[in-house]
PDB file of C-alpha atoms in Angstrom:
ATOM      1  CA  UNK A   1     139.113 141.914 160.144  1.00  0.00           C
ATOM      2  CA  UNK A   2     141.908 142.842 161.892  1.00  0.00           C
ATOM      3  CA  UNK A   3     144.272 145.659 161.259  1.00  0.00           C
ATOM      4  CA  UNK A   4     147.863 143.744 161.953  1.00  0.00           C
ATOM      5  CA  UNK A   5     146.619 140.032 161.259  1.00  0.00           C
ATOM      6  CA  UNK A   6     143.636 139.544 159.460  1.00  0.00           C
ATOM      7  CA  UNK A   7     142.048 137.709 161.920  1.00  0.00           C
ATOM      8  CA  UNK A   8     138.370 137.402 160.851  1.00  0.00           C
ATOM      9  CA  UNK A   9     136.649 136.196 164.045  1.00  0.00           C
ATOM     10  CA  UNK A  10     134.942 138.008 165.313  1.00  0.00           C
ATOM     11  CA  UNK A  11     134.794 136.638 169.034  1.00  0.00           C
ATOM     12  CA  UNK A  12     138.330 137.735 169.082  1.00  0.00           C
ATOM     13  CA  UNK A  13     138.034 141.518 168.126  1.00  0.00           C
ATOM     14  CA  UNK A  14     137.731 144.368 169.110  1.00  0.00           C
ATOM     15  CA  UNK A  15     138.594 147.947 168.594  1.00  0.00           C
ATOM     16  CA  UNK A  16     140.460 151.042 169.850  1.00  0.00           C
ATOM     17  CA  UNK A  17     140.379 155.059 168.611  1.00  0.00           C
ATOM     18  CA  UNK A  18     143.607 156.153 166.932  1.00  0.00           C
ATOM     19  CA  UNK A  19     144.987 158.642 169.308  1.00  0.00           C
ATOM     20  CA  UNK A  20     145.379 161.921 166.236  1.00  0.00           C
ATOM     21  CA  UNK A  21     142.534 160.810 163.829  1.00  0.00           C
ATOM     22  CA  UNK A  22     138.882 159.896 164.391  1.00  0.00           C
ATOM     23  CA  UNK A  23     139.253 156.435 163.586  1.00  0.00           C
ATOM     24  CA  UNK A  24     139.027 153.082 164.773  1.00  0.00           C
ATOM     25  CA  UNK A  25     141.069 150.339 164.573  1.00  0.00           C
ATOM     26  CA  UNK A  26     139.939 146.716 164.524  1.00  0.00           C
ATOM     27  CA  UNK A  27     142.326 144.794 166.465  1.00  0.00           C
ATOM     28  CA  UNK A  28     142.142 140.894 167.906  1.00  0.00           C
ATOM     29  CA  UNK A  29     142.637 140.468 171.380  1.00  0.00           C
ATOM     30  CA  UNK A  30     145.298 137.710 171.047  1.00  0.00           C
ATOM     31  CA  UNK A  31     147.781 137.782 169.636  1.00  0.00           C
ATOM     32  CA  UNK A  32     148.169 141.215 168.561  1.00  0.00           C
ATOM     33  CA  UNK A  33     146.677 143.399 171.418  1.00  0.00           C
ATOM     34  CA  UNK A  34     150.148 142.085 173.109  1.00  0.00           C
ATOM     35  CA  UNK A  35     152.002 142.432 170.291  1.00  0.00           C
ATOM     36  CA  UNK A  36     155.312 144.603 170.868  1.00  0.00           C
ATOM     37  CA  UNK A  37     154.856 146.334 167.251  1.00  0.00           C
ATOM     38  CA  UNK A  38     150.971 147.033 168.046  1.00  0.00           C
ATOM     39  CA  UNK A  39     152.251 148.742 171.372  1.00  0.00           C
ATOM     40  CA  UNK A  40     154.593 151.000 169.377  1.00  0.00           C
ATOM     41  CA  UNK A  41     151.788 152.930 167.267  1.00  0.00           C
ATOM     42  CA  UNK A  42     150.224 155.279 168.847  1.00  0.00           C
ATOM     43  CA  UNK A  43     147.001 153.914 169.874  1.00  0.00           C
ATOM     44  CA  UNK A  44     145.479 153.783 173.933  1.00  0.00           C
ATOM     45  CA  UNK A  45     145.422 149.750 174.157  1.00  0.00           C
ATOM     46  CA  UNK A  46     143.833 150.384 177.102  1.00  0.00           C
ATOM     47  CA  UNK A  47     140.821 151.419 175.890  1.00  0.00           C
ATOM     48  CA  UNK A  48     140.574 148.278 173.332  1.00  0.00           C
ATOM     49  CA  UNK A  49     137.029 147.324 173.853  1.00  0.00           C
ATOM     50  CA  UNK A  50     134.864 144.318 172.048  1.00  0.00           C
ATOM     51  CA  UNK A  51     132.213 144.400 168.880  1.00  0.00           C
ATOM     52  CA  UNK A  52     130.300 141.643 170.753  1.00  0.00           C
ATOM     53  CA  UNK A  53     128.500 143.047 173.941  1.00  0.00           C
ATOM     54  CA  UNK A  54     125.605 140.824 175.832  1.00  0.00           C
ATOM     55  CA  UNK A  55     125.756 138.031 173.220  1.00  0.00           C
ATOM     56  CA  UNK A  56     124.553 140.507 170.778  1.00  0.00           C
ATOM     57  CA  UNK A  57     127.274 142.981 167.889  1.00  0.00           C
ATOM     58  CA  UNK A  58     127.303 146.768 169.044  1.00  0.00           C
ATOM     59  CA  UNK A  59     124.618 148.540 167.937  1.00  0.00           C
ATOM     60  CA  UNK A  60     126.893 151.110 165.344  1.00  0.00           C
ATOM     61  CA  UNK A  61     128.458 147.814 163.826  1.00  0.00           C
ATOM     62  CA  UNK A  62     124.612 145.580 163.381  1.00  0.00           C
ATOM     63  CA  UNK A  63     121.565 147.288 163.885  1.00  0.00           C
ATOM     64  CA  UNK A  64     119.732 145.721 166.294  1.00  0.00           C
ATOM     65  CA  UNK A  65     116.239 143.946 164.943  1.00  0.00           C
ATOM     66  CA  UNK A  66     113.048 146.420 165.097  1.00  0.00           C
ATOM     67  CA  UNK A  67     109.925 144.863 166.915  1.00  0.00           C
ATOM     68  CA  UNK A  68     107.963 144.345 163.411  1.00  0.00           C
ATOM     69  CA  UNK A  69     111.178 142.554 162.105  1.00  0.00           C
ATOM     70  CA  UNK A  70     111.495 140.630 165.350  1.00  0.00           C
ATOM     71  CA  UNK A  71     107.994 139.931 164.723  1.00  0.00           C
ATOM     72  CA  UNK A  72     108.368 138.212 160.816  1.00  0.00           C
ATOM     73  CA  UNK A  73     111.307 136.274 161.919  1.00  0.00           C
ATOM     74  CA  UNK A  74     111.337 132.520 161.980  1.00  0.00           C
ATOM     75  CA  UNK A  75     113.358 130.042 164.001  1.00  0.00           C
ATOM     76  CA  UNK A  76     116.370 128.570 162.068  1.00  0.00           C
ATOM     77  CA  UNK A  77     117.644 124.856 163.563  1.00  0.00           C
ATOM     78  CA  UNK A  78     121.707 124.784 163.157  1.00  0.00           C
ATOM     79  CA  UNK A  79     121.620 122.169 161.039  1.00  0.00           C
ATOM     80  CA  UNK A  80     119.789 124.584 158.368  1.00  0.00           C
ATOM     81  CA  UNK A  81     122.820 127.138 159.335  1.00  0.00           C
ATOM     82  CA  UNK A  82     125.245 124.587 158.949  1.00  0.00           C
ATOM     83  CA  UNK A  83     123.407 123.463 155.630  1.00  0.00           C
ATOM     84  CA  UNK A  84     123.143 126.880 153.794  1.00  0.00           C
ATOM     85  CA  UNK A  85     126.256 127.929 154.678  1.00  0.00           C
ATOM     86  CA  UNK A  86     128.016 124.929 152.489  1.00  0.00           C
ATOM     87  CA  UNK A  87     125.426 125.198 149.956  1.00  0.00           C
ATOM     88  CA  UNK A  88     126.640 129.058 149.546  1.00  0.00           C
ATOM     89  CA  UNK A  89     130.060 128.037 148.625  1.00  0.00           C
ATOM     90  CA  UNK A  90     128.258 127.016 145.573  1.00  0.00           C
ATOM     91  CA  UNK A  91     125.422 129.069 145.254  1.00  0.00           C
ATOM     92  CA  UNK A  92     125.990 132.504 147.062  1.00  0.00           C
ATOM     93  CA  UNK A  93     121.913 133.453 146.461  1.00  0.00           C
ATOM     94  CA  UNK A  94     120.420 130.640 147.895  1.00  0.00           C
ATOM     95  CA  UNK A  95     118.324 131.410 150.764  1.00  0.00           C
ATOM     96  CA  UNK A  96     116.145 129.475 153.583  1.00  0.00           C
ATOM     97  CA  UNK A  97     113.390 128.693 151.309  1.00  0.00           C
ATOM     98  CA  UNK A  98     115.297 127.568 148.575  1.00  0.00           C
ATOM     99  CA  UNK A  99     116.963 125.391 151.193  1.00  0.00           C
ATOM    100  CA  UNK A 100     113.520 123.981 152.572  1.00  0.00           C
ATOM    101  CA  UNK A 101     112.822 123.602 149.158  1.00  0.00           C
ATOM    102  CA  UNK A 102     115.820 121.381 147.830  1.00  0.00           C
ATOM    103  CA  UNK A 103     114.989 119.441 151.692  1.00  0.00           C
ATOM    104  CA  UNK A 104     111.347 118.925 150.617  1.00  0.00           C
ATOM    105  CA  UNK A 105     112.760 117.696 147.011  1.00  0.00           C
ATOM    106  CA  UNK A 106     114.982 115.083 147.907  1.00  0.00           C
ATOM    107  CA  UNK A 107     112.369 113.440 150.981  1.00  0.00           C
ATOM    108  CA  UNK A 108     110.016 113.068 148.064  1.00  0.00           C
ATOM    109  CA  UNK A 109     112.316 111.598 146.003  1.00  0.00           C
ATOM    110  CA  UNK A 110     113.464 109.743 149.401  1.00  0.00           C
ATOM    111  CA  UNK A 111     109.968 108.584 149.720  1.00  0.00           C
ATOM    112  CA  UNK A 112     109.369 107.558 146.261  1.00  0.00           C
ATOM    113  CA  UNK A 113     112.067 105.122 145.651  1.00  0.00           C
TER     114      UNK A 113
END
């Protein structure tokens, strides 16, 4: 999230070192890397730099997939994104399979009536 607005996407941040501590700061591109009261503190703006490199998060912030987990993934469609991330408004622990489940379900019930 970051630092001045809150900002939570992440296509839009990025981050900078504090200048006296061995920090980072999170900042968004726009509008606050412009921002008058950003330029004030004392961080280099010019070496603001994204979390998203080649399509894929920096390697300190995700850990990139190992080959045997590459391996056990499945494909996931964006409807079945789209899907489990409204059913986890509701249910938080719900995962693919329960998903594929509750899709199974309700064809069956679709099919029986």
């Amino acid at each position: 999230e970051c630092y001045n607005c809150g900002t939570r996407n992440v296509f839009l941040l990025g981050f900078i070192p504090s200048k006296q501590d061995s920090v980072i700061v999170l900042l968004c591109r726009s509008p606050c890397l412009q921002s008058k009261a950003i330029k004030d503190m004392d961080w280099d703006l010019s070496a603001w730099l994204p979390l998203i490199e080649d399509r894929c998060f920096l390697p300190w912030i995700v850990k990139p997939a190992s080959e045997q987990e590459m391996v056990r993934a499945r494909p996931i469609s964006s409807q079945q994104i789209v899907k489990l991330e409204e059913l986890w408004k509701t249910e938080p622990d719900l995962t693919l399979d329960d998903l594929e489940r509750k899709q199974h379900e309700a064809e069956m019930a679709g099919a029986g009536g």
